[in-house]
PDB file of C-alpha atoms in Angstrom:
ATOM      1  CA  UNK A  36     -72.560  86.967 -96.536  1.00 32.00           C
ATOM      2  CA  UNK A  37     -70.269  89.750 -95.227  1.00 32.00           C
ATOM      3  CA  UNK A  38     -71.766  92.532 -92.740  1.00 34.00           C
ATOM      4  CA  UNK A  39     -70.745  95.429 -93.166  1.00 34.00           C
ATOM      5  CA  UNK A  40     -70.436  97.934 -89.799  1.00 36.00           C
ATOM      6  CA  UNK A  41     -71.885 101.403 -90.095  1.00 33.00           C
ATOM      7  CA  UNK A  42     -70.183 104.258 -88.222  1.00 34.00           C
ATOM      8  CA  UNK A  43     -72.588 105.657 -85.765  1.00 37.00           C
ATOM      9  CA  UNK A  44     -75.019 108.114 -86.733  1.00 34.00           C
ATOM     10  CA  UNK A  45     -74.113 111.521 -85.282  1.00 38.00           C
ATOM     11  CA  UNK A  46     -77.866 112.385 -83.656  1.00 39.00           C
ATOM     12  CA  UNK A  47     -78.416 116.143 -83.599  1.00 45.00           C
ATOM     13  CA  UNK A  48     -79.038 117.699 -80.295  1.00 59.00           C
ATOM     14  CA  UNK A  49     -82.050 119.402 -78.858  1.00 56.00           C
ATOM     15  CA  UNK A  50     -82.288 123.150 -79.109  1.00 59.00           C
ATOM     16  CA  UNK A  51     -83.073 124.168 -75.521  1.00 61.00           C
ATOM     17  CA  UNK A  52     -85.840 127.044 -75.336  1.00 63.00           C
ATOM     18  CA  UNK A  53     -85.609 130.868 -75.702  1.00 65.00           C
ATOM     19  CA  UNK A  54     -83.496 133.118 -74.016  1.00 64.00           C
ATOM     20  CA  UNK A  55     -84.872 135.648 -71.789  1.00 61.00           C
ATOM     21  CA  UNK A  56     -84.581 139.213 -73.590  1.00 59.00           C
ATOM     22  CA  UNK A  57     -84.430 142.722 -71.693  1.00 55.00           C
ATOM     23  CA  UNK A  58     -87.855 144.507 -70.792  1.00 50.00           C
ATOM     24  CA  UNK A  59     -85.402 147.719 -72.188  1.00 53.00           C
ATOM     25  CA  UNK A  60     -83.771 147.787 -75.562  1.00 48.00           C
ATOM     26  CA  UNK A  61     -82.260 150.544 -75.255  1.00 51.00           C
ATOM     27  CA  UNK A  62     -79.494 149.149 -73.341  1.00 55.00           C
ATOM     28  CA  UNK A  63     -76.888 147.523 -75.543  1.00 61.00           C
ATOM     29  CA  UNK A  64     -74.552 144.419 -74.564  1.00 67.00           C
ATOM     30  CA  UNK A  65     -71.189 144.694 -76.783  1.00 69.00           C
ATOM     31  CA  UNK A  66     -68.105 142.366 -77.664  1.00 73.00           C
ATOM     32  CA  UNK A  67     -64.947 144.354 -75.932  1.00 71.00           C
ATOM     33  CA  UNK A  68     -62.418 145.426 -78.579  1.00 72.00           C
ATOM     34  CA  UNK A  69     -59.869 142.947 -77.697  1.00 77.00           C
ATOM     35  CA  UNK A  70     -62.249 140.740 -79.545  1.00 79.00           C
ATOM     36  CA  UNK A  71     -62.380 142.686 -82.325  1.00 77.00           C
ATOM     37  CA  UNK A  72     -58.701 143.215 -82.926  1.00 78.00           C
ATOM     38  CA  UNK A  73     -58.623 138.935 -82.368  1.00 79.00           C
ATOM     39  CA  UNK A  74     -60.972 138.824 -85.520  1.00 74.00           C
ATOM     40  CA  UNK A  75     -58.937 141.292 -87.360  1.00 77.00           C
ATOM     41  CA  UNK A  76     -55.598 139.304 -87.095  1.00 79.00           C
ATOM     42  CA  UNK A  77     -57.401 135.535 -87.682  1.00 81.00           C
ATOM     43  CA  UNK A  78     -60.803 135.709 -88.899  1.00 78.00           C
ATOM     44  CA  UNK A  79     -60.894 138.591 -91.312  1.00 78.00           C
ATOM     45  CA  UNK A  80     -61.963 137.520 -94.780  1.00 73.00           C
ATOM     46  CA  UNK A  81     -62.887 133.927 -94.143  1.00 81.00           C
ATOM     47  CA  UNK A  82     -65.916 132.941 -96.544  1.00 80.00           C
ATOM     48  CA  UNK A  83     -67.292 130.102 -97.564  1.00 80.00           C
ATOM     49  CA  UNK A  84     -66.111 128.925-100.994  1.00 69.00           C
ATOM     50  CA  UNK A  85     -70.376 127.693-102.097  1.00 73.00           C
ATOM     51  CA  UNK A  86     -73.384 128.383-101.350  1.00 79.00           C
ATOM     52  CA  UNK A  87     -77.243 127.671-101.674  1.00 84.00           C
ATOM     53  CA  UNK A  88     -80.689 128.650-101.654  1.00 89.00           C
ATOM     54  CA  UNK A  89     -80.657 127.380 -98.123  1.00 95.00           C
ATOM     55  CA  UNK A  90     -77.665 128.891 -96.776  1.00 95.00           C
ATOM     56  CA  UNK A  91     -78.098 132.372 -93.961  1.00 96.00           C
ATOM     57  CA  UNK A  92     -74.581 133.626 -93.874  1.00 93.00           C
ATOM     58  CA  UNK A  93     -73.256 135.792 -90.775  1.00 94.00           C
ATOM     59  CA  UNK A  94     -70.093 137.289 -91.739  1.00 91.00           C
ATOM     60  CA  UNK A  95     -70.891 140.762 -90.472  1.00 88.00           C
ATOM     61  CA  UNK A  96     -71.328 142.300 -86.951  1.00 89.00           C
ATOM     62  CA  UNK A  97     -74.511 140.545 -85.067  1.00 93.00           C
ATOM     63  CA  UNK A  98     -76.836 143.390 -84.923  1.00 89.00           C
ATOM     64  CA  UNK A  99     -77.320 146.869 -87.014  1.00 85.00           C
ATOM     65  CA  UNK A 100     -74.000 148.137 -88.080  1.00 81.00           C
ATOM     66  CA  UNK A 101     -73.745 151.858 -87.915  1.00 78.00           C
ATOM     67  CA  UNK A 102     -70.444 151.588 -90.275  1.00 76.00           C
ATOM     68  CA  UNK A 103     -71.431 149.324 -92.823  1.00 77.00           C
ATOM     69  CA  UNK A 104     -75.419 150.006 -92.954  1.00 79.00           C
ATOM     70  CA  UNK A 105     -75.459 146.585 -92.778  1.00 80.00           C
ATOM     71  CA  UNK A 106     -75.229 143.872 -89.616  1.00 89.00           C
ATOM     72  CA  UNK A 107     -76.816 140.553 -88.882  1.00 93.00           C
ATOM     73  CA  UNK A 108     -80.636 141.135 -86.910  1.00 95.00           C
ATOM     74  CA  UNK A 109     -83.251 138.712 -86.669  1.00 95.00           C
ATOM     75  CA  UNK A 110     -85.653 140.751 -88.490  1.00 95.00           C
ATOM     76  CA  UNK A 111     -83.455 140.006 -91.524  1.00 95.00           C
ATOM     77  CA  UNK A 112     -82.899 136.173 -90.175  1.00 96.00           C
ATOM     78  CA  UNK A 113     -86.521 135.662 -90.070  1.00 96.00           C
ATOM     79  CA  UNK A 114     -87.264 137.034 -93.421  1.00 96.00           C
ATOM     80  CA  UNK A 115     -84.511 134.700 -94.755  1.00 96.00           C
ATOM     81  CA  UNK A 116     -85.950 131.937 -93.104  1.00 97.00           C
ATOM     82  CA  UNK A 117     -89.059 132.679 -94.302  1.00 96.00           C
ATOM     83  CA  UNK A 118     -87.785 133.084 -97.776  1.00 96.00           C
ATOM     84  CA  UNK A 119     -86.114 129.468 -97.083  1.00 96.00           C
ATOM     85  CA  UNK A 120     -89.536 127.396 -96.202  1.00 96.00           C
ATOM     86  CA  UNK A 121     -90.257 124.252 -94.743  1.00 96.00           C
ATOM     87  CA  UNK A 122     -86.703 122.860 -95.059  1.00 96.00           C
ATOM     88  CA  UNK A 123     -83.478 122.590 -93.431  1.00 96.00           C
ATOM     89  CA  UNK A 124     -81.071 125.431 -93.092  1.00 97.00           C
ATOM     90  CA  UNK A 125     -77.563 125.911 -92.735  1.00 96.00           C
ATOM     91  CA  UNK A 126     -75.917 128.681 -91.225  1.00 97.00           C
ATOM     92  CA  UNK A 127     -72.192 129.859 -91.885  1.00 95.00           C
ATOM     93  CA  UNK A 128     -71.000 132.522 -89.284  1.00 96.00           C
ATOM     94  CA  UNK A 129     -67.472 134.630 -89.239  1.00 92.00           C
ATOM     95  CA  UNK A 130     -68.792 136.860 -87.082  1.00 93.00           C
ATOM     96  CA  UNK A 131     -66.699 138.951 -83.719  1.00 91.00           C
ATOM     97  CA  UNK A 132     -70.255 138.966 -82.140  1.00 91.00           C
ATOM     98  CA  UNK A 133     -71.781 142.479 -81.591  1.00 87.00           C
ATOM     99  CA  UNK A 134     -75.010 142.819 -79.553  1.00 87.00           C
ATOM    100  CA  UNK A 135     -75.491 140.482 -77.072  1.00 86.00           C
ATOM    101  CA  UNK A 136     -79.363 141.061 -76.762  1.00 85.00           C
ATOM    102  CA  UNK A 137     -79.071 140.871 -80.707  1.00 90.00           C
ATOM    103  CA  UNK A 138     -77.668 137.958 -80.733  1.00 90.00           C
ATOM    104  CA  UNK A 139     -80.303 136.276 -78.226  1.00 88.00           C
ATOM    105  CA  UNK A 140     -83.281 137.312 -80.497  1.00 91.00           C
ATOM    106  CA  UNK A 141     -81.392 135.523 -83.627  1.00 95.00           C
ATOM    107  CA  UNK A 142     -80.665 132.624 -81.579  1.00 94.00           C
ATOM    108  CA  UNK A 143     -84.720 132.805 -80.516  1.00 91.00           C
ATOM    109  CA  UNK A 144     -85.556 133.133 -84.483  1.00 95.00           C
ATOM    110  CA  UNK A 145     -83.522 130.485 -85.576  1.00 95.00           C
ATOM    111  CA  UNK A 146     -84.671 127.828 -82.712  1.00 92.00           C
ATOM    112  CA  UNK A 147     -88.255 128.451 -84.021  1.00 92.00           C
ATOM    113  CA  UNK A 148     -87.553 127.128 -87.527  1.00 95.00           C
ATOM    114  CA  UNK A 149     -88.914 123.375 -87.643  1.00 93.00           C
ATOM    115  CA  UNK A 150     -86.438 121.953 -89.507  1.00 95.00           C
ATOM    116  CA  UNK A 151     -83.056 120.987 -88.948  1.00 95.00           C
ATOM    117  CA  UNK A 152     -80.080 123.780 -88.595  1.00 96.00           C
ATOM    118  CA  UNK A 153     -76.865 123.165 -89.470  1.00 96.00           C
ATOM    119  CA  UNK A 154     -73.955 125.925 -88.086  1.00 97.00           C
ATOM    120  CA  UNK A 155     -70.840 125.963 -89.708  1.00 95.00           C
ATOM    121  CA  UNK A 156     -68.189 128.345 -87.978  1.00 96.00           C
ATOM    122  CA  UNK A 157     -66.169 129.476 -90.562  1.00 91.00           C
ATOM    123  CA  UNK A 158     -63.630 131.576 -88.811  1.00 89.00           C
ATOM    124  CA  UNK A 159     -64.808 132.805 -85.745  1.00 92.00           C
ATOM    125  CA  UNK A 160     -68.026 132.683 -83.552  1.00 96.00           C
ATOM    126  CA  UNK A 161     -67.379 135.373 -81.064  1.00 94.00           C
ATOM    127  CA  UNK A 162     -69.602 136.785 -77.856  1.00 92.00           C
ATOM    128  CA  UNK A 163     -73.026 137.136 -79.169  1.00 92.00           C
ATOM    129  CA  UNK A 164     -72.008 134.905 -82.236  1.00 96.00           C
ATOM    130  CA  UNK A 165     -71.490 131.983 -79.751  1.00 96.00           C
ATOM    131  CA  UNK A 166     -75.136 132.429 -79.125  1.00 94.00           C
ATOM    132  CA  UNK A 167     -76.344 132.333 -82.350  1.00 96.00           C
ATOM    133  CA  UNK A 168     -74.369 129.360 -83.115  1.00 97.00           C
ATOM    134  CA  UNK A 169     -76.153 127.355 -80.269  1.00 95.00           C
ATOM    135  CA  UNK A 170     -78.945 127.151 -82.468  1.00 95.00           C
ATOM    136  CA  UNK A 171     -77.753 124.840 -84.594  1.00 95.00           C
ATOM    137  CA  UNK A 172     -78.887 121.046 -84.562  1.00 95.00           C
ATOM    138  CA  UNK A 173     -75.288 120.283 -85.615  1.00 95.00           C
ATOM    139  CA  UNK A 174     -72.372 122.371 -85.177  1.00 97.00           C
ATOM    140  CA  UNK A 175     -69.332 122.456 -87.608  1.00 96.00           C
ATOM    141  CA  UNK A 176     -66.466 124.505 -87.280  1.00 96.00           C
ATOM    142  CA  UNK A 177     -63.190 124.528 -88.827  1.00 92.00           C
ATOM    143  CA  UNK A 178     -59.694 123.426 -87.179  1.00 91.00           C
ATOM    144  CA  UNK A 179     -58.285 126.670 -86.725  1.00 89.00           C
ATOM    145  CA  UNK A 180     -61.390 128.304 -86.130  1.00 93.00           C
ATOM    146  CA  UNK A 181     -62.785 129.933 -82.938  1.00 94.00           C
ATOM    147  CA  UNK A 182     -66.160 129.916 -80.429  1.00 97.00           C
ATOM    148  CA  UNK A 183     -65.139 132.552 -77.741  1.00 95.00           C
ATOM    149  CA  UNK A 184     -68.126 132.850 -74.663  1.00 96.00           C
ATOM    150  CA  UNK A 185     -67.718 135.896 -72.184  1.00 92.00           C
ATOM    151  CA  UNK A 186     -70.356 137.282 -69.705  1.00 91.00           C
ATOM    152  CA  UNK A 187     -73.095 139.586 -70.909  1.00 84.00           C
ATOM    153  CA  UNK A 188     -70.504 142.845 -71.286  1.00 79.00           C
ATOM    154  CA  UNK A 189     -72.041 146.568 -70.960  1.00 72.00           C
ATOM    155  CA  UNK A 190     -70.423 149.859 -70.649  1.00 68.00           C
ATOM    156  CA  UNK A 191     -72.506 151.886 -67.840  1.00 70.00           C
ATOM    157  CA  UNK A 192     -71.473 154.960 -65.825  1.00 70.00           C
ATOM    158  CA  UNK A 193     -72.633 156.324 -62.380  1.00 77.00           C
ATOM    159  CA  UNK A 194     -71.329 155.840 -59.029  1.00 84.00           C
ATOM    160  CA  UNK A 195     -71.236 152.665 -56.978  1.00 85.00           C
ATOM    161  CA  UNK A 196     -74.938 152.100 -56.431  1.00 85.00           C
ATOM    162  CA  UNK A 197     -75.459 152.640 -60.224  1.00 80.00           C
ATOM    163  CA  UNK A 198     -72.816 149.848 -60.961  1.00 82.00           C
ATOM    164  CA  UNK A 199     -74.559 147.207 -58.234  1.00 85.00           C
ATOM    165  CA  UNK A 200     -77.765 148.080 -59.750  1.00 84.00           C
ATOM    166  CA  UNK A 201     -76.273 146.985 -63.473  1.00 80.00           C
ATOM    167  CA  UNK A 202     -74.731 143.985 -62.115  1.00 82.00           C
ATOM    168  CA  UNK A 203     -77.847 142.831 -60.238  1.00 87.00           C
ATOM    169  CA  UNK A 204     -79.774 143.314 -63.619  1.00 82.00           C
ATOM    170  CA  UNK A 205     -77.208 141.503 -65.474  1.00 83.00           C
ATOM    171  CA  UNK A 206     -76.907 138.563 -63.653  1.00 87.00           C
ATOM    172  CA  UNK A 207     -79.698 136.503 -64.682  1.00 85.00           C
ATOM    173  CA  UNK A 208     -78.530 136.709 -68.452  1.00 84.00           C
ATOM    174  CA  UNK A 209     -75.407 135.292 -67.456  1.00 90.00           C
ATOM    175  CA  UNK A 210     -77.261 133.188 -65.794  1.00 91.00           C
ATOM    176  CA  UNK A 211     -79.201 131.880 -69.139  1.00 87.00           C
ATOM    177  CA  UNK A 212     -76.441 131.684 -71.264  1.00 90.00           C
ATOM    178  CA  UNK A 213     -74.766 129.238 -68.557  1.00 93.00           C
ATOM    179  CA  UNK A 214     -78.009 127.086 -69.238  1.00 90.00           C
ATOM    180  CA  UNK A 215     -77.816 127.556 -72.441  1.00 89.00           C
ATOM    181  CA  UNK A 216     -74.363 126.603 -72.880  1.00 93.00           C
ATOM    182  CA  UNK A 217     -74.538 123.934 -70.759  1.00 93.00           C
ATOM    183  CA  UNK A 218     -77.585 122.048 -72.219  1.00 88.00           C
ATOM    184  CA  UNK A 219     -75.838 121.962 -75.621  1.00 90.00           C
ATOM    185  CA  UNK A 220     -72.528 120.857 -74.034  1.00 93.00           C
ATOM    186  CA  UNK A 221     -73.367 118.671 -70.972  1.00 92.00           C
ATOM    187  CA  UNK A 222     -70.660 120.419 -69.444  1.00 94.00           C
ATOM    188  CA  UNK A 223     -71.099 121.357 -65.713  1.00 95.00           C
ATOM    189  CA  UNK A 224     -72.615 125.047 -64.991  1.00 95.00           C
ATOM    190  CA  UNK A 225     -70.372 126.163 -62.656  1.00 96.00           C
ATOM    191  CA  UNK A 226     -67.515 124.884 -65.055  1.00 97.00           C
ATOM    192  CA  UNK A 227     -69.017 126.999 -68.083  1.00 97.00           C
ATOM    193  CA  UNK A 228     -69.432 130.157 -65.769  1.00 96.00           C
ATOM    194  CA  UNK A 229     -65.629 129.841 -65.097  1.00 97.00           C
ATOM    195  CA  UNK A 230     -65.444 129.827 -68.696  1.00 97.00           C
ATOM    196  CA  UNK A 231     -67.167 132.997 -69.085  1.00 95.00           C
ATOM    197  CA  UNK A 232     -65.213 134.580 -66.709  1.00 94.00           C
ATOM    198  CA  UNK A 233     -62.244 134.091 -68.130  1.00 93.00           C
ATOM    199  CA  UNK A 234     -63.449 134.499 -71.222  1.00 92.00           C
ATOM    200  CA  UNK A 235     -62.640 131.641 -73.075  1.00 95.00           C
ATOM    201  CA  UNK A 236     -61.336 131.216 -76.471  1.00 96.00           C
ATOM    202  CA  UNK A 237     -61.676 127.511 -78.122  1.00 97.00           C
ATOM    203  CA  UNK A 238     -60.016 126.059 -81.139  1.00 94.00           C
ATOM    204  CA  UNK A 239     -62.060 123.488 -83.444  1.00 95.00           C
ATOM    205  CA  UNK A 240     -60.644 120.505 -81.320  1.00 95.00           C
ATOM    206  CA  UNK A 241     -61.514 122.457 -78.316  1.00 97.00           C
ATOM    207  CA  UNK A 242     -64.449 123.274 -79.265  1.00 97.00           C
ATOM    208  CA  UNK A 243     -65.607 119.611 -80.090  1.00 97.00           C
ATOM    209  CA  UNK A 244     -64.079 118.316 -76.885  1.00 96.00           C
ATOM    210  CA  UNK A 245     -66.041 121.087 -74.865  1.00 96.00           C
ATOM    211  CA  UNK A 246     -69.002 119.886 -76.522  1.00 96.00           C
ATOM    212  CA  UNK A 247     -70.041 123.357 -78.504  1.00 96.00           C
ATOM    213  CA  UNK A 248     -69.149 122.107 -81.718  1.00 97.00           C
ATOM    214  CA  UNK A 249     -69.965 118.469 -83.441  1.00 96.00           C
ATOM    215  CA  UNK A 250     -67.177 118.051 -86.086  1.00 96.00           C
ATOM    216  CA  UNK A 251     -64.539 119.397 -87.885  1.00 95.00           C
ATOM    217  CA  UNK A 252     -65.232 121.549 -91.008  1.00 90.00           C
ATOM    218  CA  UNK A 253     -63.066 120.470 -93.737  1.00 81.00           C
ATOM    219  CA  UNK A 254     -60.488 123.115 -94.933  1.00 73.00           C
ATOM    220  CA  UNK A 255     -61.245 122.621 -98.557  1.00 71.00           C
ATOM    221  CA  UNK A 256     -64.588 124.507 -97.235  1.00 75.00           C
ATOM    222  CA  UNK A 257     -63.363 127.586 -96.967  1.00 75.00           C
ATOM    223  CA  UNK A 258     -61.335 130.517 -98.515  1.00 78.00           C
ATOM    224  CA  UNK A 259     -59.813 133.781 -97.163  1.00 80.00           C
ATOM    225  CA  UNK A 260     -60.208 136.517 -99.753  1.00 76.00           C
ATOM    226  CA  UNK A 261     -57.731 139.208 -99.530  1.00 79.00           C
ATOM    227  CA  UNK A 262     -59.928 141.983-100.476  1.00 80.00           C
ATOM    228  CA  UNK A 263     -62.524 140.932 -98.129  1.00 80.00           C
ATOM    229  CA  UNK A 264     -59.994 140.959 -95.567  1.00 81.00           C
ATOM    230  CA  UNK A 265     -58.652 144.515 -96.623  1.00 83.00           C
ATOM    231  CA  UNK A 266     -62.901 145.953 -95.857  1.00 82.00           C
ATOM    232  CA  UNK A 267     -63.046 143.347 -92.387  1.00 82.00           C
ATOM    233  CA  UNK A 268     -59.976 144.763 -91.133  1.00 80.00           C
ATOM    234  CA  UNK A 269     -60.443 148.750 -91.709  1.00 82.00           C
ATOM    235  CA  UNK A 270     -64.431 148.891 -90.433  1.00 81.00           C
ATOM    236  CA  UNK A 271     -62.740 146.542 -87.758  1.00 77.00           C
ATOM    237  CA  UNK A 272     -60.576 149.806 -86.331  1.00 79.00           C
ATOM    238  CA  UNK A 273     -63.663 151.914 -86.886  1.00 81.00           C
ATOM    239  CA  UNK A 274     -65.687 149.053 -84.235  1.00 78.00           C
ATOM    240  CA  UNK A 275     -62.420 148.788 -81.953  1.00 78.00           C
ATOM    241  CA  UNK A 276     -62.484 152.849 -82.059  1.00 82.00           C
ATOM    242  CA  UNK A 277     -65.940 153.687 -81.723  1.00 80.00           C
ATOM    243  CA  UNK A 278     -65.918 151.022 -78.550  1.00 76.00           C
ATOM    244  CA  UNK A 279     -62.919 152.553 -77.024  1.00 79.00           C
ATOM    245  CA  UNK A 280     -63.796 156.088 -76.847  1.00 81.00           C
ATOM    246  CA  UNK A 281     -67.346 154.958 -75.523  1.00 74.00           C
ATOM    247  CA  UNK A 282     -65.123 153.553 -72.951  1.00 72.00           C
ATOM    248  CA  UNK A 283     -63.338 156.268 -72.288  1.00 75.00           C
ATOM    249  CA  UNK A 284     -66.797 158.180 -71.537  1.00 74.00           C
ATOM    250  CA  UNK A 285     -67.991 159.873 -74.800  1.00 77.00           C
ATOM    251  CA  UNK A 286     -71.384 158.804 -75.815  1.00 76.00           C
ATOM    252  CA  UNK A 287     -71.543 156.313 -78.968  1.00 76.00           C
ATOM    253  CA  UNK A 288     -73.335 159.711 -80.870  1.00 83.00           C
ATOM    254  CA  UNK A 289     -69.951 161.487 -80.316  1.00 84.00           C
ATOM    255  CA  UNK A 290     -67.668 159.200 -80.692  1.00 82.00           C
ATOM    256  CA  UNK A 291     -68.403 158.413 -83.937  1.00 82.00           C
ATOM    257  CA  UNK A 292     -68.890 161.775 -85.101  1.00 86.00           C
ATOM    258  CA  UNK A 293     -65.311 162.193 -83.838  1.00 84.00           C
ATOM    259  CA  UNK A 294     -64.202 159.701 -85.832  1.00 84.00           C
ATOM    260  CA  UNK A 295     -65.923 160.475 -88.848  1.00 82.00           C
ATOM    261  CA  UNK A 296     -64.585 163.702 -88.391  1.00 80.00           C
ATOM    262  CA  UNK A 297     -60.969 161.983 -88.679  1.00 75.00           C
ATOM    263  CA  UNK A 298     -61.783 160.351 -91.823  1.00 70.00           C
ATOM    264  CA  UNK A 299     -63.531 163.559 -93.387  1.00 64.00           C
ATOM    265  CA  UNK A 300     -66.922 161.920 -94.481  1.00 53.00           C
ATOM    266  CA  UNK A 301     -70.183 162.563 -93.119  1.00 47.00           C
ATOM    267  CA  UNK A 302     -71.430 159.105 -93.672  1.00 50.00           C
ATOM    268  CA  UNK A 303     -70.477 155.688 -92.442  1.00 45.00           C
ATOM    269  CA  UNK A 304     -71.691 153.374 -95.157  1.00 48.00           C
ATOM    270  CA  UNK A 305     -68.885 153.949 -97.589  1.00 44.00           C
ATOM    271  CA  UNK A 306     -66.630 152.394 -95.484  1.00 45.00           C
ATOM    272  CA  UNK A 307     -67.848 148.522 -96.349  1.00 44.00           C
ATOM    273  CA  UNK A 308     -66.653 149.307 -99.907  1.00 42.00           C
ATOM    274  CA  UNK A 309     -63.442 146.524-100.629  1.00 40.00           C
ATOM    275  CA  UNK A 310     -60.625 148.333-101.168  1.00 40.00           C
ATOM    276  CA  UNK A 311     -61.568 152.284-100.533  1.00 43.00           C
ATOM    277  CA  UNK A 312     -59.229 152.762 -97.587  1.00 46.00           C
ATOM    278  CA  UNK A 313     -57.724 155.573 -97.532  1.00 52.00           C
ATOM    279  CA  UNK A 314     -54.326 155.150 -96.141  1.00 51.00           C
ATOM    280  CA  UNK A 315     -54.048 159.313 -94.643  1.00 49.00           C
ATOM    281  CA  UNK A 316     -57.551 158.472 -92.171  1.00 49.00           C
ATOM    282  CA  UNK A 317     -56.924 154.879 -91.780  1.00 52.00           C
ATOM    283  CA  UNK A 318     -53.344 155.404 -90.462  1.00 55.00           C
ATOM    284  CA  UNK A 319     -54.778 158.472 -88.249  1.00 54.00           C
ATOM    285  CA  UNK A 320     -57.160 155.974 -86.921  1.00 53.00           C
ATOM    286  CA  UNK A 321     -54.717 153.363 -86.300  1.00 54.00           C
ATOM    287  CA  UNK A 322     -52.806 155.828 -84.574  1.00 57.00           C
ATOM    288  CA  UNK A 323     -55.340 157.146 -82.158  1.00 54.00           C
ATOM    289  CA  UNK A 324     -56.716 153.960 -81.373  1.00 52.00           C
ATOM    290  CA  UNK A 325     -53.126 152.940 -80.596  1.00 55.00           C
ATOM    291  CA  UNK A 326     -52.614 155.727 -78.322  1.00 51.00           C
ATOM    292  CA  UNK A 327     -55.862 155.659 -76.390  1.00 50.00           C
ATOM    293  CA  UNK A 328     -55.187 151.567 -75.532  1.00 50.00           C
ATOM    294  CA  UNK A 329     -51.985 153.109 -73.636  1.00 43.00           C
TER     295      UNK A 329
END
């Protein structure tokens, strides 16, 4: 009688406890731009080609989305899970990230759920994305796709007590994603803080090797649509806009009024509609943000 070997059986991995959230909301973590213009160029568009009753997808910015009306929250996660049941989930994220704190809350939601989670990263799981992605008892992500991990990033203004006072506060959520981070990887904490630091962009392989990620996502997987990718990319330089003028010093109210006022609509949900660009604001846009990254 002939045995036959059986590969090993990939054994999910605990999902650590919850983040610590902020006592105030009303202080926003972000993803810089530069992340944002990274998703434009590679991650834009990338959707899964199926999907089921059991499936949360993420292909939007993690947390309300003042230029969509849309945005991933985990009010809306936990009514999809709810929705869902008693059974296992998977969840497929192209996301640039968003709000951090956003992003912690989702990843709280998610590690609630009692049965297994399954992640796939489809194209990119960015900043507060790479949280969110923690959550999952397996992680799958695709060869030329990306888990970037930063430190908690705010914009803040005042003079140089101010500033010590924000980096005091921030430190311990650094501090939790490290642990985070580093109980899903088994990587060294001082090793993943470097990380941070420099913030560091990993490929599938890298991923895998790093330990964020379990296994390759087969291409056959996933699709990039080109219409899709037309919408990601233009409410892309809307987020890379608003985010630069706020860094520049104008509050988030005024800067996007200032760049509604380019493209000549008093709303911002229009924008998420494939194909509406018009090429006279769009190319304004383009050409302001251009200038003010000088």
């Amino acid at each position: 009688m002939t045995m036959l070997s059986m590969p090993p059986r990939v054994m999910a991995k605990a999902r650590p406890g919850a983040l610590p959230m902020p006592a105030d909301r009303r202080v926003s973590a972000f993803a810089p731009a530069s992340v944002y213009d990274r998703w434009g160029e590679d991650a834009a568009g990338v959707r899964a080609l199926e999907r089921g009753d059991n499936v949360i997808t993420m292909f939007e910015d993690i947390g309300e989305d003042f230029w969509t009306g849309g945005g991933i929250t985990a009010k809306k996660v936990a009514a999809q899970l709810r929705a869902i049941g008693d059974r296992p989930v998977e969840v497929q994220i192209n996301s640039p990230g968003g709000d951090m704190f956003e992003g912690i809350a989702i990843y709280n939601v998610l590690r609630e759920h009692p049965q297994d989670i399954t992640v796939k990263v489809m194209g990119m799981a960015a900043s507060a994305a790479s949280l969110v992605a923690m959550a999952g008892d397996r992680v799958e992500i695709g060869v030329s796709s990306f888990i970037m991990i930063h430190n908690c990033w705010v914009m803040a203004i005042g003079n140089r007590h101010d500033m010590a006072e924000v980096a005091e506060w921030l430190a311990p959520f650094d501090q939790a994603m490290v642990d985070l981070y580093a109980l899903r990887t088994g990587a060294d904490a001082a090793q993943i803080a470097k990380w941070m630091d420099d913030e560091a962009w990993m490929s599938g392989s890298t991923a895998i090797e790093r330990g964020f990620a379990d296994a390759l996502l087969p291409a056959d997987q996933m699709v990039r649509d080109e219409e899709t990718q037309a919408s990601d990319r233009e409410v892309n330089e809307l987020r890379a806009l608003e985010l630069t003028l706020v860094r520049a010093g104008h509050s988030r109210r005024d800067a996007r009024a200032r760049i509604n006022k380019i493209k000549g609509t008093p709303g911002a949900a229009p924008i998420g509609t494939p194909g509406a660009a018009d090429p006279k604001w769009t190319g304004a846009l383009a050409g302001l943000l251009d200038t003010l990254k000088v």
